[in-house]
Amino acid sequence: MSTFGSVLPVVEPAILQTPRAIAYSPPTVTVLDEAGILGDCLRVGQAQTLGCFRQPGPGGKVYAINDWGKTKDINKYPYSLMIGQHDLGGIIQQHCAQYSTTQLLFNHEVVGVSQTAEVVKLQVKRVLDGSTFELEASYLVGADGGRSFVRKAIGQHLHGFSYEKEVFVAANIINFPFEKYPGYLTRNFVVSDKDWAVIARTGREDTPWRVAYGEEPGLDEAELRRRAPGRIRVMLPGPDPFDIVQIQPYKVHQRSAETYRVGRVLLAGDAAHLNNPIGGYGLTTGITDAACLTDALIARIRGKATDAILDEYSNARKAVFDTVSNPVSQAMKKMIQSTPEEVARLEETFFKKMNEDEGFAVDGLMGSYRLLTRLEIS
């Protein structure tokens, strides 16, 4: 929106530095390139073509290779971009600073929302001193996370379910010699009913590695940290020492609002929908939400579309969540948490086809582009 000259105040408490999303598939890379920030993202992060499904622990068998390079003839971006969400946020902040019409209000939060047929009004609180002021806008985009104040203010609720019997833990580790183990890739889905994990480098060679895994609910932070070294060790390819530099538990959900538009208020990202992070369908869906909504708002502001374009945004992105993000992320979770018996079946079916049928592998990878929706704008 900044690049099109829109007056754009952004209310944000802070860019969170805790372990969050790190992997961005080609649909998201497409959006970052269109926004003019891909070059900076590649300088800070890293393009990676290979990933795999494997057993946990030393000598773990590789079940199947996931190779974006197989799509190079039909895909402009045949790789996953690996970059920490906080680094991406910093890059976006730097680019926004180039536009006088964009105002980033950090250490602020929305505490009130009202709207008429013509305008949206926000009550905004300064976090540092508690004082408030009012902003007025033609439209409001609530992209304020899973506990979205904006979503609640417009009477929307997240419908679906939560995973009550497990907690996801994201840990950043350093000083483990992954390079000591030939063939250990920089993106790994570790398949196990007990010791499953996603293990990946978060960016370039000097960045931490991420180990995301499951824990039982109800543990406090101290107990999580006490258990973490033992839990992580059984998933790694060797017994070498490592250091945990960050660790963050997350409760995981599969939920969506009924609609992503109420009047002049629109929802995007986690404010609109939530899914488990295995496979990277959370932030990827949120960023492609933003691309679709940007197209809709620019068309509306320029008079190339009526307000009906905003309903088209809501319907299109709700359909993406319902038919892609929600079911595929659930299927990925089920697969990575497979029992030995289920793994044996996968080796004879899905993993076998991934390794031996290039057309099957390419179709599966390119299917991620279903996340990217384009509205028809004349």
C-alpha positions as a Python dict, from the first residue, in 0.01 Angstrom:
ca = {
    (1, 'M'): (0, 0, 0),
    (2, 'S'): (289, 237, 74),
    (3, 'T'): (423, 210, -280),
    (4, 'F'): (88, 330, -419),
    (5, 'G'): (91, 650, -212),
    (6, 'S'): (-185, 557, 32),
    (7, 'V'): (-181, 736, 368),
    (8, 'L'): (-108, 443, 594),
    (9, 'P'): (-74, 456, 974),
    (10, 'V'): (33, 117, 1113),
    (11, 'V'): (-38, 55, 1484),
    (12, 'E'): (199, -209, 1624),
    (13, 'P'): (316, -284, 1980),
    (14, 'A'): (655, -418, 1860),
    (15, 'I'): (835, -651, 1618),
    (16, 'L'): (851, -969, 1825),
    (17, 'Q'): (1195, -1128, 1857),
    (18, 'T'): (1076, -1469, 1981),
    (19, 'P'): (1116, -1778, 1757),
    (20, 'R'): (848, -1761, 1490),
    (21, 'A'): (811, -1839, 1120),
    (22, 'I'): (1129, -1901, 919),
    (23, 'A'): (1028, -2070, 591),
    (24, 'Y'): (861, -1896, 297),
    (25, 'S'): (751, -2102, -2),
    (26, 'P'): (740, -1966, -361),
    (27, 'P'): (391, -1810, -337),
    (28, 'T'): (520, -1595, -52),
    (29, 'V'): (846, -1523, -234),
    (30, 'T'): (633, -1401, -526),
    (31, 'V'): (463, -1148, -297),
    (32, 'L'): (793, -1031, -144),
    (33, 'D'): (933, -974, -492),
    (34, 'E'): (626, -778, -603),
    (35, 'A'): (663, -565, -289),
    (36, 'G'): (1022, -483, -387),
    (37, 'I'): (1188, -639, -83),
    (38, 'L'): (1300, -983, -205),
    (39, 'G'): (1657, -869, -276),
    (40, 'D'): (1703, -755, 84),
    (41, 'C'): (1542, -1075, 211),
    (42, 'L'): (1789, -1286, 13),
    (43, 'R'): (2080, -1082, 144),
    (44, 'V'): (1972, -1146, 503),
    (45, 'G'): (1823, -1494, 455),
    (46, 'Q'): (1898, -1784, 227),
    (47, 'A'): (1734, -1960, -68),
    (48, 'Q'): (1719, -2336, -11),
    (49, 'T'): (1604, -2592, -265),
    (50, 'L'): (1632, -2918, -70),
    (51, 'G'): (1439, -3058, 223),
    (52, 'C'): (1353, -3406, 340),
    (53, 'F'): (1143, -3636, 554),
    (54, 'R'): (1364, -3844, 786),
    (55, 'Q'): (1389, -4051, 1101),
    (56, 'P'): (1500, -3884, 1426),
    (57, 'G'): (1839, -3935, 1583),
    (58, 'P'): (2185, -4052, 1470),
    (59, 'G'): (2183, -4242, 1143),
    (60, 'G'): (1820, -4154, 1083),
    (61, 'K'): (1692, -4287, 752),
    (62, 'V'): (1590, -4035, 486),
    (63, 'Y'): (1246, -4132, 364),
    (64, 'A'): (1207, -3880, 83),
    (65, 'I'): (1371, -3570, -65),
    (66, 'N'): (1174, -3253, -131),
    (67, 'D'): (1353, -3071, -416),
    (68, 'W'): (1227, -2734, -539),
    (69, 'G'): (1496, -2752, -807),
    (70, 'K'): (1272, -2995, -996),
    (71, 'T'): (1034, -2705, -1064),
    (72, 'K'): (1294, -2467, -1214),
    (73, 'D'): (1156, -2492, -1569),
    (74, 'I'): (805, -2381, -1467),
    (75, 'N'): (869, -2184, -1148),
    (76, 'K'): (1031, -1840, -1127),
    (77, 'Y'): (1120, -1902, -763),
    (78, 'P'): (1236, -2267, -731),
    (79, 'Y'): (1332, -2246, -365),
    (80, 'S'): (1215, -2178, -13),
    (81, 'L'): (1334, -1856, 147),
    (82, 'M'): (1468, -1909, 497),
    (83, 'I'): (1459, -1594, 709),
    (84, 'G'): (1342, -1519, 1061),
    (85, 'Q'): (1007, -1344, 1087),
    (86, 'H'): (1170, -1072, 1300),
    (87, 'D'): (1430, -1012, 1025),
    (88, 'L'): (1154, -987, 765),
    (89, 'G'): (972, -740, 990),
    (90, 'G'): (1288, -528, 1013),
    (91, 'I'): (1326, -522, 635),
    (92, 'I'): (963, -417, 589),
    (93, 'Q'): (1013, -144, 849),
    (94, 'Q'): (1316, -9, 661),
    (95, 'H'): (1127, 2, 333),
    (96, 'C'): (822, 166, 490),
    (97, 'A'): (1047, 443, 622),
    (98, 'Q'): (1107, 551, 261),
    (99, 'Y'): (745, 664, 223),
    (100, 'S'): (628, 984, 388),
    (101, 'T'): (267, 865, 378),
    (102, 'T'): (342, 560, 594),
    (103, 'Q'): (358, 608, 968),
    (104, 'L'): (470, 319, 1188),
    (105, 'L'): (333, 365, 1539),
    (106, 'F'): (534, 125, 1755),
    (107, 'N'): (457, 94, 2127),
    (108, 'H'): (91, 161, 2046),
    (109, 'E'): (-215, -63, 2054),
    (110, 'V'): (-574, -38, 1936),
    (111, 'V'): (-820, -22, 2226),
    (112, 'G'): (-1138, 83, 2046),
    (113, 'V'): (-1297, 43, 1702),
    (114, 'S'): (-1616, 197, 1566),
    (115, 'Q'): (-1741, 257, 1214),
    (116, 'T'): (-2008, 428, 1009),
    (117, 'A'): (-2099, 384, 646),
    (118, 'E'): (-1828, 635, 555),
    (119, 'V'): (-1540, 595, 800),
    (120, 'V'): (-1364, 382, 1064),
    (121, 'K'): (-1248, 534, 1392),
    (122, 'L'): (-979, 383, 1614),
    (123, 'Q'): (-895, 458, 1973),
    (124, 'V'): (-519, 409, 2007),
    (125, 'K'): (-328, 381, 2335),
    (126, 'R'): (35, 481, 2380),
    (127, 'V'): (180, 184, 2569),
    (128, 'L'): (450, 386, 2744),
    (129, 'D'): (224, 636, 2920),
    (130, 'G'): (-130, 501, 2875),
    (131, 'S'): (-261, 810, 2697),
    (132, 'T'): (-501, 767, 2405),
    (133, 'F'): (-587, 942, 2081),
    (134, 'E'): (-815, 885, 1783),
    (135, 'L'): (-734, 787, 1426),
    (136, 'E'): (-982, 804, 1141),
    (137, 'A'): (-952, 605, 818),
    (138, 'S'): (-1147, 492, 516),
    (139, 'Y'): (-1069, 127, 592),
    (140, 'L'): (-909, -70, 875),
    (141, 'V'): (-713, -393, 830),
    (142, 'G'): (-694, -604, 1144),
    (143, 'A'): (-374, -809, 1116),
    (144, 'D'): (-315, -811, 1490),
    (145, 'G'): (-267, -1182, 1552),
    (146, 'G'): (-462, -1472, 1691),
    (147, 'R'): (-591, -1273, 1989),
    (148, 'S'): (-696, -990, 1758),
    (149, 'F'): (-868, -699, 1933),
    (150, 'V'): (-997, -580, 1596),
    (151, 'R'): (-1162, -915, 1518),
    (152, 'K'): (-1337, -918, 1854),
    (153, 'A'): (-1444, -554, 1811),
    (154, 'I'): (-1636, -642, 1493),
    (155, 'G'): (-1806, -940, 1654),
    (156, 'Q'): (-1609, -1214, 1481),
    (157, 'H'): (-1490, -1531, 1653),
    (158, 'L'): (-1249, -1806, 1549),
    (159, 'H'): (-1439, -2128, 1483),
    (160, 'G'): (-1271, -2468, 1472),
    (161, 'F'): (-1066, -2656, 1728),
    (162, 'S'): (-747, -2642, 1933),
    (163, 'Y'): (-491, -2914, 2001),
    (164, 'E'): (-548, -2946, 2375),
    (165, 'K'): (-322, -3246, 2438),
    (166, 'E'): (3, -3098, 2312),
    (167, 'V'): (205, -2778, 2302),
    (168, 'F'): (440, -2685, 2020),
    (169, 'V'): (784, -2562, 2124),
    (170, 'A'): (1013, -2357, 1899),
    (171, 'A'): (1378, -2355, 2008),
    (172, 'N'): (1673, -2182, 1844),
    (173, 'I'): (2002, -2366, 1895),
    (174, 'I'): (2367, -2289, 1814),
    (175, 'N'): (2705, -2466, 1825),
    (176, 'F'): (2577, -2805, 1706),
    (177, 'P'): (2806, -2925, 1421),
    (178, 'F'): (2543, -3010, 1159),
    (179, 'E'): (2817, -2985, 894),
    (180, 'K'): (2981, -3288, 1058),
    (181, 'Y'): (2700, -3507, 926),
    (182, 'P'): (2715, -3540, 545),
    (183, 'G'): (2376, -3532, 381),
    (184, 'Y'): (2199, -3362, 670),
    (185, 'L'): (1990, -3102, 491),
    (186, 'T'): (1901, -2751, 599),
    (187, 'R'): (1527, -2833, 610),
    (188, 'N'): (1419, -3157, 779),
    (189, 'F'): (1079, -3298, 870),
    (190, 'V'): (1163, -3551, 1141),
    (191, 'V'): (890, -3818, 1134),
    (192, 'S'): (797, -3993, 1459),
    (193, 'D'): (493, -4036, 1678),
    (194, 'K'): (699, -3947, 1988),
    (195, 'D'): (1008, -3756, 1873),
    (196, 'W'): (880, -3565, 1570),
    (197, 'A'): (1034, -3230, 1487),
    (198, 'V'): (1099, -2972, 1220),
    (199, 'I'): (1472, -2893, 1211),
    (200, 'A'): (1595, -2616, 983),
    (201, 'R'): (1853, -2343, 958),
    (202, 'T'): (1688, -2006, 1011),
    (203, 'G'): (1889, -1822, 746),
    (204, 'R'): (2252, -1794, 643),
    (205, 'E'): (2541, -1997, 783),
    (206, 'D'): (2586, -1776, 1091),
    (207, 'T'): (2221, -1800, 1204),
    (208, 'P'): (2079, -2041, 1464),
    (209, 'W'): (1903, -2360, 1372),
    (210, 'R'): (1537, -2404, 1462),
    (211, 'V'): (1411, -2719, 1631),
    (212, 'A'): (1033, -2723, 1662),
    (213, 'Y'): (882, -3015, 1849),
    (214, 'G'): (591, -3119, 2070),
    (215, 'E'): (557, -3120, 2447),
    (216, 'E'): (290, -3216, 2696),
    (217, 'P'): (64, -2929, 2806),
    (218, 'G'): (80, -2763, 3145),
    (219, 'L'): (457, -2726, 3178),
    (220, 'D'): (582, -2388, 3297),
    (221, 'E'): (871, -2213, 3121),
    (222, 'A'): (1128, -2337, 3373),
    (223, 'E'): (1023, -2700, 3322),
    (224, 'L'): (1019, -2658, 2943),
    (225, 'R'): (1375, -2529, 2954),
    (226, 'R'): (1484, -2810, 3186),
    (227, 'R'): (1340, -3076, 2956),
    (228, 'A'): (1443, -2915, 2628),
    (229, 'P'): (1805, -3040, 2597),
    (230, 'G'): (1700, -3402, 2644),
    (231, 'R'): (1400, -3372, 2412),
    (232, 'I'): (1604, -3205, 2136),
    (233, 'R'): (1905, -3438, 2164),
    (234, 'V'): (1715, -3749, 2054),
    (235, 'M'): (1604, -3570, 1736),
    (236, 'L'): (1949, -3447, 1624),
    (237, 'P'): (2182, -3648, 1397),
    (238, 'G'): (2450, -3692, 1665),
    (239, 'P'): (2535, -3665, 2036),
    (240, 'D'): (2738, -3343, 2009),
    (241, 'P'): (2672, -3059, 2255),
    (242, 'F'): (2461, -2757, 2162),
    (243, 'D'): (2330, -2440, 2323),
    (244, 'I'): (1970, -2323, 2334),
    (245, 'V'): (1954, -1947, 2282),
    (246, 'Q'): (1575, -1903, 2263),
    (247, 'I'): (1275, -2118, 2338),
    (248, 'Q'): (904, -2040, 2306),
    (249, 'P'): (596, -2261, 2358),
    (250, 'Y'): (285, -2214, 2145),
    (251, 'K'): (-66, -2344, 2171),
    (252, 'V'): (-182, -2460, 1829),
    (253, 'H'): (-522, -2427, 1661),
    (254, 'Q'): (-716, -2490, 1340),
    (255, 'R'): (-963, -2202, 1337),
    (256, 'S'): (-1111, -1931, 1115),
    (257, 'A'): (-1348, -1637, 1140),
    (258, 'E'): (-1676, -1673, 952),
    (259, 'T'): (-1599, -1371, 735),
    (260, 'Y'): (-1291, -1155, 684),
    (261, 'R'): (-1493, -837, 621),
    (262, 'V'): (-1743, -648, 832),
    (263, 'G'): (-1823, -310, 680),
    (264, 'R'): (-1502, -110, 644),
    (265, 'V'): (-1299, -345, 862),
    (266, 'L'): (-1109, -636, 710),
    (267, 'L'): (-912, -921, 865),
    (268, 'A'): (-591, -1085, 747),
    (269, 'G'): (-334, -1332, 873),
    (270, 'D'): (-370, -1484, 1220),
    (271, 'A'): (-645, -1235, 1303),
    (272, 'A'): (-855, -1413, 1038),
    (273, 'H'): (-739, -1773, 1069),
    (274, 'L'): (-501, -2004, 1256),
    (275, 'N'): (-343, -2337, 1168),
    (276, 'N'): (-61, -2550, 1303),
    (277, 'P'): (284, -2443, 1174),
    (278, 'I'): (402, -2772, 1021),
    (279, 'G'): (458, -2705, 652),
    (280, 'G'): (465, -2328, 693),
    (281, 'Y'): (100, -2260, 606),
    (282, 'G'): (48, -1995, 875),
    (283, 'L'): (257, -1695, 778),
    (284, 'T'): (252, -1804, 411),
    (285, 'T'): (-127, -1777, 409),
    (286, 'G'): (-109, -1447, 598),
    (287, 'I'): (131, -1289, 348),
    (288, 'T'): (-76, -1405, 52),
    (289, 'D'): (-383, -1263, 232),
    (290, 'A'): (-200, -929, 239),
    (291, 'A'): (-123, -944, -133),
    (292, 'C'): (-485, -1016, -225),
    (293, 'L'): (-619, -750, 9),
    (294, 'T'): (-372, -490, -120),
    (295, 'D'): (-497, -549, -474),
    (296, 'A'): (-857, -511, -357),
    (297, 'L'): (-799, -192, -156),
    (298, 'I'): (-596, -23, -429),
    (299, 'A'): (-866, -102, -685),
    (300, 'R'): (-1131, 37, -450),
    (301, 'I'): (-938, 352, -362),
    (302, 'R'): (-862, 423, -728),
    (303, 'G'): (-1226, 379, -822),
    (304, 'K'): (-1168, 70, -1034),
    (305, 'A'): (-1397, -140, -816),
    (306, 'T'): (-1687, -104, -575),
    (307, 'D'): (-1693, -222, -216),
    (308, 'A'): (-1799, -560, -355),
    (309, 'I'): (-1428, -624, -427),
    (310, 'L'): (-1375, -643, -51),
    (311, 'D'): (-1631, -921, -24),
    (312, 'E'): (-1449, -1096, -307),
    (313, 'Y'): (-1131, -1072, -100),
    (314, 'S'): (-1304, -1219, 204),
    (315, 'N'): (-1466, -1502, 9),
    (316, 'A'): (-1150, -1590, -185),
    (317, 'R'): (-924, -1599, 118),
    (318, 'K'): (-1175, -1788, 332),
    (319, 'A'): (-1189, -2046, 52),
    (320, 'V'): (-808, -2072, 51),
    (321, 'F'): (-807, -2142, 423),
    (322, 'D'): (-1094, -2391, 403),
    (323, 'T'): (-962, -2586, 102),
    (324, 'V'): (-581, -2551, 131),
    (325, 'S'): (-425, -2411, 449),
    (326, 'N'): (-651, -2586, 697),
    (327, 'P'): (-668, -2938, 549),
    (328, 'V'): (-309, -2948, 419),
    (329, 'S'): (-157, -2827, 746),
    (330, 'Q'): (-358, -3093, 931),
    (331, 'A'): (-239, -3359, 685),
    (332, 'M'): (123, -3246, 730),
    (333, 'K'): (89, -3267, 1108),
    (334, 'K'): (-62, -3615, 1087),
    (335, 'M'): (216, -3734, 856),
    (336, 'I'): (507, -3599, 1059),
    (337, 'Q'): (356, -3758, 1374),
    (338, 'S'): (316, -4100, 1210),
    (339, 'T'): (351, -4423, 1405),
    (340, 'P'): (604, -4684, 1281),
    (341, 'E'): (319, -4872, 1112),
    (342, 'E'): (202, -4557, 936),
    (343, 'V'): (558, -4476, 828),
    (344, 'A'): (588, -4822, 671),
    (345, 'R'): (275, -4753, 466),
    (346, 'L'): (405, -4409, 365),
    (347, 'E'): (730, -4566, 246),
    (348, 'E'): (530, -4781, 5),
    (349, 'T'): (304, -4499, -111),
    (350, 'F'): (368, -4126, -64),
    (351, 'F'): (742, -4130, 5),
    (352, 'K'): (802, -4381, -274),
    (353, 'K'): (619, -4162, -526),
    (354, 'M'): (805, -3852, -411),
    (355, 'N'): (1136, -4024, -479),
    (356, 'E'): (1049, -4207, -800),
    (357, 'D'): (781, -4004, -978),
    (358, 'E'): (911, -3658, -1069),
    (359, 'G'): (573, -3548, -1204),
    (360, 'F'): (410, -3636, -872),
    (361, 'A'): (679, -3448, -680),
    (362, 'V'): (655, -3139, -902),
    (363, 'D'): (275, -3133, -886),
    (364, 'G'): (289, -3152, -507),
    (365, 'L'): (534, -2864, -481),
    (366, 'M'): (356, -2644, -734),
    (367, 'G'): (29, -2707, -553),
    (368, 'S'): (144, -2453, -295),
    (369, 'Y'): (59, -2181, -548),
    (370, 'R'): (-306, -2243, -462),
    (371, 'L'): (-233, -2015, -166),
    (372, 'L'): (-187, -1720, -401),
    (373, 'T'): (-517, -1573, -524),
    (374, 'R'): (-568, -1295, -777),
    (375, 'L'): (-892, -1101, -799),
    (376, 'E'): (-1036, -1001, -1136),
    (377, 'I'): (-995, -624, -1154),
    (378, 'S'): (-1065, -439, -1477),
}
